[in-house]
């Protein structure tokens, strides 16, 4: 035993706000800006080992990390999580859901996100110091390959970026059922995904029903289909869509956050069951924290929870969530936001160490480009739609500092300091646009 390894003192914490090109993707929240914002954290030990983490971007996140940085320096990476535990129980009343705010922009879950990013960096630091992968620190892997799903978005033409950094459009415009089948095929061929999620809540529900039906015809019943309008529908419309897609969403599919709030979700569930339709309802909008689970379970409002190590309180809280879901007979899937390789590996490691992960995880990774990746060696490879967990220590990735510098430059040059899909929508699509729930 090398006793030097027993103490892993944190010497410093460095935070990098970066911007990455993002195509004009649509959702019920609005339109993605030409740049998505991320925060990269380096946690360096006194021995010079660097633990990495990635999370939501922009000014507020960076300021939150800066606030705790003096406390973190000098702490042992082994006990950092315990020391920061109060962050996991914020004494804040109010709506901590993602109903009215895009993920990463609700101040009421800021402390959960802060804990999450610091825990991620500490786990990577410990793993890299002792030579073990993060999934081993979480109790060991139950799978080497973590499956992800093709994540389709309605989109306008364009590949993101601005000015002389404007990117080519890898996927083209996607605003019709036919175009969405093409988008799905392109993504499945490139990555090997074997299930599909459609981000909906953008076009008239009949158009979105047609898109799912077209996908069912194109790919057959062996490819599970999910649809997620981020609360854009009333209870009545949700039931109508659930009815229209009863066959297409069977066989491992689900209906995700069709309507706002746990009450609404429970009403949709009751109405569908009364018609003999057992399509499960999934959620990452109405259910974003442990506090939401008692009612979600009691009212049968949610049958599948989408976890996310970036705001559920880190990787170990996601494992706890998996156990709770198993206990109450709920399924578990994984939510994502625009992200790079460090986040992807954190998602993959906790998924590998969570036996009760019952669906392929979401990822926005196909929407990001090699030019923006900050991990050494470039983009993380996919094998048959899955990410392989190797024996590499920590999260298995290190930083490419030139790429990081480019990400920082993009951030410095662009005008974006928080995610505001509504503002983008007004700027580029409809000057009068506001988010209305329900829209249909
Ligand atoms: O990237 O526009 C998007 C998505 O709408 C994202 O913000 C959601 O959080 O992926 C998400 C979801 O499943 O709801
Ligand atoms: Mg969702």
CSV table of C-alpha atoms and ligand atoms in Angstrom, one decimal:
chain,number,residue,atom,x,y,z
A,1,UNK,CA,0.0,0.0,0.0
A,2,UNK,CA,1.3,3.4,-0.9
A,3,UNK,CA,0.4,5.5,2.1
A,4,UNK,CA,0.9,8.7,0.1
A,5,UNK,CA,-2.2,7.9,-1.8
A,6,UNK,CA,-4.4,7.8,1.3
A,7,UNK,CA,-4.4,11.6,1.5
A,8,UNK,CA,-5.4,13.4,-1.6
A,9,UNK,CA,-5.3,17.1,-0.7
A,10,UNK,CA,-6.9,19.5,-3.1
A,11,UNK,CA,-4.4,22.2,-3.9
A,12,UNK,CA,-6.5,24.2,-6.4
A,13,UNK,CA,-9.7,24.4,-8.4
A,14,UNK,CA,-9.7,26.0,-11.9
A,15,UNK,CA,-12.9,26.9,-13.7
A,16,UNK,CA,-13.1,27.4,-17.5
A,17,UNK,CA,-16.2,28.8,-19.1
A,18,UNK,CA,-16.3,27.6,-22.7
A,19,UNK,CA,-18.6,27.9,-25.7
A,20,UNK,CA,-19.2,25.2,-28.3
A,21,UNK,CA,-21.0,25.5,-31.6
A,22,UNK,CA,-24.6,24.3,-31.4
A,23,UNK,CA,-27.0,23.9,-34.3
A,24,UNK,CA,-30.4,25.7,-34.3
A,25,UNK,CA,-32.3,22.9,-32.5
A,26,UNK,CA,-35.9,23.5,-31.4
A,27,UNK,CA,-37.9,22.4,-28.4
A,28,UNK,CA,-40.8,23.7,-26.4
A,29,UNK,CA,-38.3,25.9,-24.6
A,30,UNK,CA,-37.5,27.7,-27.9
A,31,UNK,CA,-34.4,27.6,-30.0
A,32,UNK,CA,-30.8,26.7,-29.2
A,33,UNK,CA,-28.4,29.6,-29.5
A,34,UNK,CA,-25.4,29.3,-32.0
A,35,UNK,CA,-23.3,28.4,-29.0
A,36,UNK,CA,-24.0,26.1,-26.1
A,37,UNK,CA,-22.2,27.1,-22.8
A,38,UNK,CA,-20.3,24.6,-20.6
A,39,UNK,CA,-18.1,24.8,-17.6
A,40,UNK,CA,-15.0,22.7,-17.3
A,41,UNK,CA,-13.5,22.2,-13.8
A,42,UNK,CA,-9.9,21.1,-13.0
A,43,UNK,CA,-9.3,20.0,-9.4
A,44,UNK,CA,-5.6,19.6,-8.8
A,45,UNK,CA,-4.1,17.8,-5.9
A,46,UNK,CA,-1.0,18.7,-4.1
A,47,UNK,CA,0.6,15.8,-6.0
A,48,UNK,CA,-0.2,17.5,-9.3
A,49,UNK,CA,-2.9,15.0,-10.3
A,50,UNK,CA,-5.9,16.7,-12.1
A,51,UNK,CA,-9.5,15.6,-11.7
A,52,UNK,CA,-11.9,16.9,-14.3
A,53,UNK,CA,-15.6,17.7,-14.4
A,54,UNK,CA,-18.0,19.3,-16.9
A,55,UNK,CA,-21.3,21.0,-16.2
A,56,UNK,CA,-23.8,23.6,-17.3
A,57,UNK,CA,-22.2,26.8,-18.5
A,58,UNK,CA,-22.5,30.6,-18.3
A,59,UNK,CA,-21.9,33.2,-15.7
A,60,UNK,CA,-24.0,31.9,-12.8
A,61,UNK,CA,-22.4,28.5,-12.8
A,62,UNK,CA,-18.9,29.9,-12.8
A,63,UNK,CA,-19.8,32.3,-10.0
A,64,UNK,CA,-21.2,29.5,-7.9
A,65,UNK,CA,-18.0,27.5,-8.3
A,66,UNK,CA,-15.9,30.6,-7.6
A,67,UNK,CA,-17.8,31.1,-4.3
A,68,UNK,CA,-16.8,27.7,-2.9
A,69,UNK,CA,-13.3,27.5,-4.4
A,70,UNK,CA,-11.5,28.9,-1.2
A,71,UNK,CA,-13.3,26.2,0.9
A,72,UNK,CA,-12.4,23.4,-1.4
A,73,UNK,CA,-8.6,24.2,-1.5
A,74,UNK,CA,-6.9,22.3,1.3
A,75,UNK,CA,-9.7,19.7,1.7
A,76,UNK,CA,-9.1,16.0,1.1
A,77,UNK,CA,-10.7,14.7,-2.1
A,78,UNK,CA,-11.9,11.7,-0.1
A,79,UNK,CA,-14.1,13.8,2.2
A,80,UNK,CA,-15.0,16.6,0.0
A,81,UNK,CA,-18.5,15.2,-0.7
A,82,UNK,CA,-19.2,14.9,3.0
A,83,UNK,CA,-18.0,18.4,3.7
A,84,UNK,CA,-20.3,19.8,1.0
A,85,UNK,CA,-23.3,17.7,1.9
A,86,UNK,CA,-25.4,20.7,3.0
A,87,UNK,CA,-25.5,21.7,-0.6
A,88,UNK,CA,-27.6,18.6,-1.3
A,89,UNK,CA,-30.4,19.8,1.1
A,90,UNK,CA,-31.0,23.4,0.1
A,91,UNK,CA,-33.4,25.1,2.4
A,92,UNK,CA,-35.2,26.7,-0.5
A,93,UNK,CA,-38.9,26.6,-1.1
A,94,UNK,CA,-40.3,26.9,-4.6
A,95,UNK,CA,-40.4,25.2,-8.0
A,96,UNK,CA,-37.2,23.2,-8.4
A,97,UNK,CA,-38.6,21.5,-11.5
A,98,UNK,CA,-37.6,22.3,-15.1
A,99,UNK,CA,-41.2,23.2,-16.1
A,100,UNK,CA,-40.6,26.9,-16.5
A,101,UNK,CA,-36.8,27.1,-16.8
A,102,UNK,CA,-34.4,25.3,-19.1
A,103,UNK,CA,-32.2,22.8,-17.3
A,104,UNK,CA,-29.2,24.6,-15.8
A,105,UNK,CA,-31.0,27.9,-15.3
A,106,UNK,CA,-33.2,27.3,-12.2
A,107,UNK,CA,-31.5,29.1,-9.3
A,108,UNK,CA,-33.3,26.7,-6.9
A,109,UNK,CA,-31.3,23.7,-8.0
A,110,UNK,CA,-28.0,25.6,-8.2
A,111,UNK,CA,-26.6,24.1,-5.1
A,112,UNK,CA,-27.4,20.5,-6.4
A,113,UNK,CA,-25.5,21.4,-9.6
A,114,UNK,CA,-22.6,22.8,-7.7
A,115,UNK,CA,-22.3,19.7,-5.5
A,116,UNK,CA,-22.6,17.5,-8.6
A,117,UNK,CA,-19.7,19.1,-10.4
A,118,UNK,CA,-17.4,19.1,-7.4
A,119,UNK,CA,-18.2,15.5,-6.7
A,120,UNK,CA,-17.5,14.6,-10.3
A,121,UNK,CA,-14.1,16.3,-10.2
A,122,UNK,CA,-13.2,14.7,-6.8
A,123,UNK,CA,-14.1,11.2,-8.1
A,124,UNK,CA,-12.0,11.7,-11.2
A,125,UNK,CA,-9.1,13.0,-9.0
A,126,UNK,CA,-9.3,10.1,-6.6
A,127,UNK,CA,-9.6,7.6,-9.5
A,128,UNK,CA,-6.6,9.1,-11.3
A,129,UNK,CA,-4.6,9.1,-8.1
A,130,UNK,CA,-5.2,5.5,-7.2
A,131,UNK,CA,-5.3,4.2,-10.7
A,132,UNK,CA,-8.9,3.0,-10.8
A,133,UNK,CA,-11.8,4.0,-13.0
A,134,UNK,CA,-14.6,6.0,-11.5
A,135,UNK,CA,-17.1,3.2,-11.9
A,136,UNK,CA,-14.9,1.1,-9.6
A,137,UNK,CA,-15.1,3.8,-6.9
A,138,UNK,CA,-18.8,3.7,-7.3
A,139,UNK,CA,-18.9,0.0,-6.4
A,140,UNK,CA,-17.9,-1.6,-9.7
A,141,UNK,CA,-19.4,-1.8,-13.1
A,142,UNK,CA,-22.2,-4.1,-14.1
A,143,UNK,CA,-21.7,-3.4,-17.8
A,144,UNK,CA,-18.8,-2.5,-20.0
A,145,UNK,CA,-20.9,-0.9,-22.7
A,146,UNK,CA,-23.3,1.8,-21.9
A,147,UNK,CA,-26.1,2.2,-24.5
A,148,UNK,CA,-27.3,5.6,-25.7
A,149,UNK,CA,-30.2,6.5,-27.8
A,150,UNK,CA,-30.4,8.6,-31.1
A,151,UNK,CA,-31.7,12.0,-30.0
A,152,UNK,CA,-33.6,13.7,-32.8
A,153,UNK,CA,-34.4,17.4,-32.9
A,154,UNK,CA,-36.5,19.5,-35.2
A,155,UNK,CA,-34.1,22.0,-36.5
A,156,UNK,CA,-33.6,24.8,-38.9
A,157,UNK,CA,-30.9,24.8,-41.5
A,158,UNK,CA,-27.5,25.6,-40.0
A,159,UNK,CA,-24.7,24.0,-38.0
A,160,UNK,CA,-24.2,26.6,-35.3
A,161,UNK,CA,-21.4,29.0,-34.6
A,162,UNK,CA,-21.2,32.7,-35.7
A,163,UNK,CA,-19.3,34.9,-38.1
A,164,UNK,CA,-16.1,33.3,-39.3
A,165,UNK,CA,-16.8,30.4,-36.9
A,166,UNK,CA,-20.0,29.4,-38.7
A,167,UNK,CA,-20.1,25.7,-39.0
A,168,UNK,CA,-21.3,23.5,-41.8
A,169,UNK,CA,-24.7,21.8,-41.3
A,170,UNK,CA,-24.1,18.1,-40.7
A,171,UNK,CA,-27.7,17.1,-40.5
A,172,UNK,CA,-29.6,19.7,-42.6
A,173,UNK,CA,-33.0,21.1,-41.9
A,174,UNK,CA,-35.4,18.8,-40.1
A,175,UNK,CA,-39.0,20.0,-40.0
A,176,UNK,CA,-41.0,17.2,-41.6
A,177,UNK,CA,-41.7,13.5,-40.8
A,178,UNK,CA,-39.6,12.5,-43.8
A,179,UNK,CA,-36.7,14.7,-42.8
A,180,UNK,CA,-36.8,13.3,-39.3
A,181,UNK,CA,-36.5,9.8,-40.6
A,182,UNK,CA,-33.5,10.9,-42.6
A,183,UNK,CA,-32.0,12.5,-39.5
A,184,UNK,CA,-32.6,9.3,-37.5
A,185,UNK,CA,-31.0,7.1,-40.2
A,186,UNK,CA,-28.0,9.3,-40.4
A,187,UNK,CA,-27.4,9.3,-36.7
A,188,UNK,CA,-28.1,5.6,-36.3
A,189,UNK,CA,-25.6,4.8,-39.1
A,190,UNK,CA,-22.9,7.1,-37.7
A,191,UNK,CA,-23.2,5.9,-34.0
A,192,UNK,CA,-25.0,2.6,-34.2
A,193,UNK,CA,-27.9,3.6,-31.9
A,194,UNK,CA,-30.8,1.1,-31.6
A,195,UNK,CA,-33.4,3.3,-30.0
A,196,UNK,CA,-34.8,6.8,-30.9
A,197,UNK,CA,-36.0,9.8,-29.0
A,198,UNK,CA,-37.8,12.6,-30.7
A,199,UNK,CA,-37.7,16.0,-29.1
A,200,UNK,CA,-41.3,17.2,-29.7
A,201,UNK,CA,-43.4,20.1,-28.6
A,202,UNK,CA,-42.3,22.1,-31.6
A,203,UNK,CA,-44.8,21.5,-34.4
A,204,UNK,CA,-48.5,20.7,-34.4
A,205,UNK,CA,-49.0,17.5,-32.4
A,206,UNK,CA,-50.4,15.8,-35.6
A,207,UNK,CA,-47.1,16.5,-37.4
A,208,UNK,CA,-45.2,15.0,-34.5
A,209,UNK,CA,-47.5,11.9,-34.4
A,210,UNK,CA,-46.8,11.5,-38.1
A,211,UNK,CA,-43.0,11.7,-37.5
A,212,UNK,CA,-43.2,8.9,-34.9
A,213,UNK,CA,-45.4,6.8,-37.1
A,214,UNK,CA,-43.0,7.3,-40.0
A,215,UNK,CA,-40.1,6.2,-37.8
A,216,UNK,CA,-42.1,3.1,-36.7
A,217,UNK,CA,-42.6,2.2,-40.4
A,218,UNK,CA,-39.0,2.9,-41.3
A,219,UNK,CA,-37.2,1.1,-38.5
A,220,UNK,CA,-39.8,-1.5,-37.4
A,221,UNK,CA,-41.1,-2.4,-33.9
A,222,UNK,CA,-37.6,-3.6,-32.8
A,223,UNK,CA,-36.4,0.0,-32.4
A,224,UNK,CA,-38.0,1.6,-29.3
A,225,UNK,CA,-39.4,5.1,-29.8
A,226,UNK,CA,-39.8,7.9,-27.3
A,227,UNK,CA,-41.3,11.3,-27.7
A,228,UNK,CA,-40.7,14.3,-25.4
A,229,UNK,CA,-42.6,17.6,-25.9
A,230,UNK,CA,-41.3,19.2,-22.6
A,231,UNK,CA,-44.8,19.9,-21.3
A,232,UNK,CA,-46.1,21.6,-24.5
A,233,UNK,CA,-49.4,19.7,-24.4
A,234,UNK,CA,-52.6,19.9,-22.3
A,235,UNK,CA,-53.8,16.8,-20.5
A,236,UNK,CA,-56.3,16.3,-23.3
A,237,UNK,CA,-53.7,16.6,-26.1
A,238,UNK,CA,-51.3,14.3,-24.2
A,239,UNK,CA,-54.0,11.7,-24.0
A,240,UNK,CA,-54.8,12.1,-27.7
A,241,UNK,CA,-51.2,11.7,-28.6
A,242,UNK,CA,-50.8,8.7,-26.2
A,243,UNK,CA,-53.8,7.1,-27.9
A,244,UNK,CA,-52.6,7.8,-31.4
A,245,UNK,CA,-49.2,6.4,-30.6
A,246,UNK,CA,-50.2,3.4,-28.4
A,247,UNK,CA,-48.7,0.9,-30.8
A,248,UNK,CA,-45.6,2.9,-31.8
A,249,UNK,CA,-44.6,3.7,-28.2
A,250,UNK,CA,-45.0,0.1,-27.1
A,251,UNK,CA,-42.0,-2.3,-27.1
A,252,UNK,CA,-39.7,-0.3,-24.8
A,253,UNK,CA,-40.8,3.3,-25.8
A,254,UNK,CA,-42.2,6.0,-23.6
A,255,UNK,CA,-44.1,9.3,-23.5
A,256,UNK,CA,-41.8,11.9,-21.7
A,257,UNK,CA,-43.1,14.9,-19.9
A,258,UNK,CA,-46.2,15.3,-22.2
A,259,UNK,CA,-47.8,17.9,-19.9
A,260,UNK,CA,-46.8,20.2,-17.0
A,261,UNK,CA,-46.7,19.2,-13.4
A,262,UNK,CA,-47.2,15.9,-11.5
A,263,UNK,CA,-50.9,16.4,-11.3
A,264,UNK,CA,-51.1,16.7,-15.1
A,265,UNK,CA,-48.9,13.7,-15.6
A,266,UNK,CA,-51.1,11.7,-13.2
A,267,UNK,CA,-54.2,12.7,-15.0
A,268,UNK,CA,-52.7,11.6,-18.4
A,269,UNK,CA,-51.7,8.3,-16.9
A,270,UNK,CA,-55.2,7.7,-15.5
A,271,UNK,CA,-56.9,8.5,-18.7
A,272,UNK,CA,-54.6,6.3,-20.8
A,273,UNK,CA,-54.9,3.4,-18.4
A,274,UNK,CA,-58.7,3.7,-18.5
A,275,UNK,CA,-58.4,3.1,-22.2
A,276,UNK,CA,-56.2,0.1,-21.7
A,277,UNK,CA,-53.1,2.0,-22.9
A,278,UNK,CA,-50.1,1.2,-20.7
A,279,UNK,CA,-47.5,3.5,-22.3
A,280,UNK,CA,-45.2,4.6,-19.4
A,281,UNK,CA,-44.7,8.3,-18.7
A,282,UNK,CA,-41.1,9.4,-18.2
A,283,UNK,CA,-39.9,12.6,-16.7
A,284,UNK,CA,-37.0,14.9,-16.3
A,285,UNK,CA,-39.1,18.1,-16.1
A,286,UNK,CA,-41.7,17.4,-13.3
A,287,UNK,CA,-39.2,15.1,-11.5
A,288,UNK,CA,-35.8,16.6,-10.9
A,289,UNK,CA,-35.1,15.8,-7.3
A,290,UNK,CA,-35.8,13.3,-4.5
A,291,UNK,CA,-38.4,15.7,-3.1
A,292,UNK,CA,-40.5,15.0,-6.2
A,293,UNK,CA,-40.6,11.2,-5.8
A,294,UNK,CA,-43.1,10.7,-3.1
A,295,UNK,CA,-45.9,12.4,-5.0
A,296,UNK,CA,-44.7,10.9,-8.4
A,297,UNK,CA,-45.0,7.4,-6.9
A,298,UNK,CA,-48.1,8.0,-4.8
A,299,UNK,CA,-50.1,9.4,-7.8
A,300,UNK,CA,-48.5,7.1,-10.4
A,301,UNK,CA,-47.6,10.3,-12.3
A,302,UNK,CA,-44.2,9.0,-13.5
A,303,UNK,CA,-43.2,5.5,-14.3
A,304,UNK,CA,-39.7,6.2,-15.6
A,305,UNK,CA,-37.3,8.8,-14.1
A,306,UNK,CA,-34.6,10.4,-16.2
A,307,UNK,CA,-31.6,10.8,-13.9
A,308,UNK,CA,-28.8,13.2,-14.6
A,309,UNK,CA,-25.6,13.3,-12.7
A,310,UNK,CA,-25.3,17.1,-13.4
A,311,UNK,CA,-28.3,18.1,-11.2
A,312,UNK,CA,-29.4,15.1,-9.2
A,313,UNK,CA,-26.5,15.7,-6.8
A,314,UNK,CA,-23.7,13.8,-8.6
A,315,UNK,CA,-22.9,10.2,-9.5
A,316,UNK,CA,-23.6,8.6,-6.2
A,317,UNK,CA,-27.0,10.3,-5.8
A,318,UNK,CA,-27.9,8.9,-9.2
A,319,UNK,CA,-27.0,5.5,-7.9
A,320,UNK,CA,-29.3,6.1,-4.9
A,321,UNK,CA,-32.0,7.2,-7.3
A,322,UNK,CA,-31.6,4.0,-9.3
A,323,UNK,CA,-32.1,2.0,-6.1
A,324,UNK,CA,-35.2,4.0,-5.1
A,325,UNK,CA,-36.6,3.6,-8.6
A,326,UNK,CA,-36.1,-0.2,-8.4
A,327,UNK,CA,-37.7,-0.3,-5.0
A,328,UNK,CA,-40.9,1.5,-6.2
A,329,UNK,CA,-41.0,-0.4,-9.5
A,330,UNK,CA,-40.0,2.7,-11.6
A,331,UNK,CA,-37.8,2.5,-14.7
A,332,UNK,CA,-34.6,4.6,-14.9
A,333,UNK,CA,-33.3,6.4,-18.0
A,334,UNK,CA,-30.8,9.3,-18.3
A,335,UNK,CA,-31.4,12.9,-19.4
A,336,UNK,CA,-28.9,15.0,-21.2
A,337,UNK,CA,-28.1,18.6,-22.3
A,338,UNK,CA,-25.7,19.8,-24.9
A,339,UNK,CA,-22.3,18.5,-23.7
A,340,UNK,CA,-18.8,17.3,-24.4
A,341,UNK,CA,-16.8,14.2,-23.6
A,342,UNK,CA,-16.1,14.8,-19.9
A,343,UNK,CA,-19.9,14.8,-19.2
A,344,UNK,CA,-20.4,11.9,-21.6
A,345,UNK,CA,-17.9,9.8,-19.6
A,346,UNK,CA,-19.4,10.8,-16.2
A,347,UNK,CA,-22.8,9.8,-17.5
A,348,UNK,CA,-21.4,6.5,-18.8
A,349,UNK,CA,-19.5,5.7,-15.6
A,350,UNK,CA,-22.5,6.1,-13.4
A,351,UNK,CA,-24.6,4.2,-15.8
A,352,UNK,CA,-22.0,1.4,-15.8
A,353,UNK,CA,-22.2,1.2,-12.0
A,354,UNK,CA,-26.0,1.3,-11.8
A,355,UNK,CA,-27.6,-2.1,-12.2
A,356,UNK,CA,-31.1,-0.7,-12.4
A,357,UNK,CA,-30.7,1.4,-15.6
A,358,UNK,CA,-33.6,0.2,-17.7
A,359,UNK,CA,-33.3,2.3,-20.9
A,360,UNK,CA,-30.6,3.5,-23.2
A,361,UNK,CA,-29.4,7.0,-22.0
A,362,UNK,CA,-30.0,10.3,-23.8
A,363,UNK,CA,-27.1,12.2,-25.2
A,364,UNK,CA,-26.7,15.4,-27.3
A,365,UNK,CA,-23.2,14.3,-28.3
A,366,UNK,CA,-24.1,13.8,-32.0
A,367,UNK,CA,-25.0,17.5,-32.2
A,368,UNK,CA,-21.5,18.6,-31.1
A,369,UNK,CA,-18.4,18.6,-33.3
A,370,UNK,CA,-14.8,17.5,-33.1
A,371,UNK,CA,-13.7,21.1,-33.4
A,372,UNK,CA,-15.2,21.8,-29.9
A,373,UNK,CA,-14.2,18.7,-28.0
A,374,UNK,CA,-11.8,19.4,-25.2
A,375,UNK,CA,-10.7,15.9,-24.3
A,376,UNK,CA,-7.3,14.7,-25.5
A,377,UNK,CA,-7.5,12.5,-28.5
A,378,UNK,CA,-10.8,14.1,-29.7
A,379,UNK,CA,-14.3,12.8,-29.6
A,380,UNK,CA,-15.3,9.7,-27.6
A,381,UNK,CA,-16.0,6.8,-29.9
A,382,UNK,CA,-19.3,4.9,-29.9
A,383,UNK,CA,-19.6,1.2,-30.5
A,384,UNK,CA,-23.0,0.0,-31.7
A,385,UNK,CA,-24.6,3.0,-30.0
A,386,UNK,CA,-22.7,2.4,-26.8
A,387,UNK,CA,-19.8,4.0,-24.9
A,388,UNK,CA,-17.2,1.5,-23.7
A,389,UNK,CA,-15.8,1.8,-20.2
A,390,UNK,CA,-12.2,0.9,-20.2
A,391,UNK,CA,-9.8,0.4,-17.2
A,392,UNK,CA,-8.4,3.9,-17.7
A,393,UNK,CA,-8.2,5.7,-14.3
A,394,UNK,CA,-10.9,8.2,-13.3
A,395,UNK,CA,-13.3,9.2,-16.0
A,396,UNK,CA,-10.7,8.0,-18.6
A,397,UNK,CA,-10.2,11.4,-20.2
A,398,UNK,CA,-7.7,14.2,-19.9
A,399,UNK,CA,-7.7,17.8,-21.2
A,400,UNK,CA,-6.4,19.0,-24.6
A,401,UNK,CA,-5.3,22.4,-23.4
A,402,UNK,CA,-5.2,23.9,-26.9
A,403,UNK,CA,-8.8,22.9,-27.5
A,404,UNK,CA,-9.8,24.2,-24.0
A,405,UNK,CA,-8.2,27.6,-24.9
A,406,UNK,CA,-10.2,27.7,-28.1
A,407,UNK,CA,-13.4,27.0,-26.1
A,408,UNK,CA,-12.5,29.8,-23.8
A,409,UNK,CA,-11.9,32.1,-26.7
A,410,UNK,CA,-15.2,31.3,-28.2
A,411,UNK,CA,-16.8,32.1,-24.9
A,412,UNK,CA,-15.0,35.4,-24.6
A,413,UNK,CA,-16.0,36.4,-28.1
A,414,UNK,CA,-19.7,35.4,-28.0
A,415,UNK,CA,-22.4,37.4,-26.3
A,416,UNK,CA,-24.1,34.5,-24.5
A,417,UNK,CA,-23.8,34.2,-20.7
A,418,UNK,CA,-26.7,31.9,-20.0
A,419,UNK,CA,-29.1,29.7,-21.9
A,420,UNK,CA,-32.1,31.6,-23.1
A,421,UNK,CA,-33.9,29.6,-25.8
A,422,UNK,CA,-36.9,32.0,-25.7
A,423,UNK,CA,-34.7,35.0,-26.6
A,424,UNK,CA,-33.2,33.0,-29.5
A,425,UNK,CA,-36.6,32.1,-30.8
A,426,UNK,CA,-37.5,35.8,-30.8
A,427,UNK,CA,-34.3,36.8,-32.5
A,428,UNK,CA,-34.4,34.2,-35.3
A,429,UNK,CA,-37.8,32.7,-35.8
A,430,UNK,CA,-40.7,34.8,-34.5
A,431,UNK,CA,-40.3,38.2,-32.8
A,432,UNK,CA,-43.4,37.7,-30.8
A,433,UNK,CA,-42.7,34.2,-29.5
A,434,UNK,CA,-43.2,33.4,-25.8
A,435,UNK,CA,-43.3,30.0,-24.2
A,436,UNK,CA,-46.9,29.1,-23.5
A,437,UNK,CA,-47.8,26.0,-21.5
A,438,UNK,CA,-49.8,24.2,-22.7
A,439,UNK,CA,-49.3,25.4,-26.3
A,440,UNK,CA,-51.5,22.7,-27.7
B,1,LIG,O1,-31.6,20.5,-25.6
B,1,LIG,O2,-33.4,21.6,-26.1
B,1,LIG,C1,-32.8,20.7,-25.5
B,1,LIG,C2,-33.7,19.8,-24.7
B,1,LIG,O3,-35.0,20.2,-24.7
B,1,LIG,C3,-33.1,19.8,-23.3
B,1,LIG,O4,-33.0,21.1,-22.8
B,1,LIG,C4,-34.0,19.0,-22.3
B,1,LIG,O5,-33.6,19.2,-21.0
B,1,LIG,O6,-33.0,17.0,-23.2
B,1,LIG,C5,-33.9,17.5,-22.4
B,1,LIG,C6,-35.1,16.7,-22.1
B,1,LIG,O7,-35.1,15.5,-22.2
B,1,LIG,O8,-36.1,17.3,-21.6
B,2,LIG,MG1,-37.0,15.3,-21.3
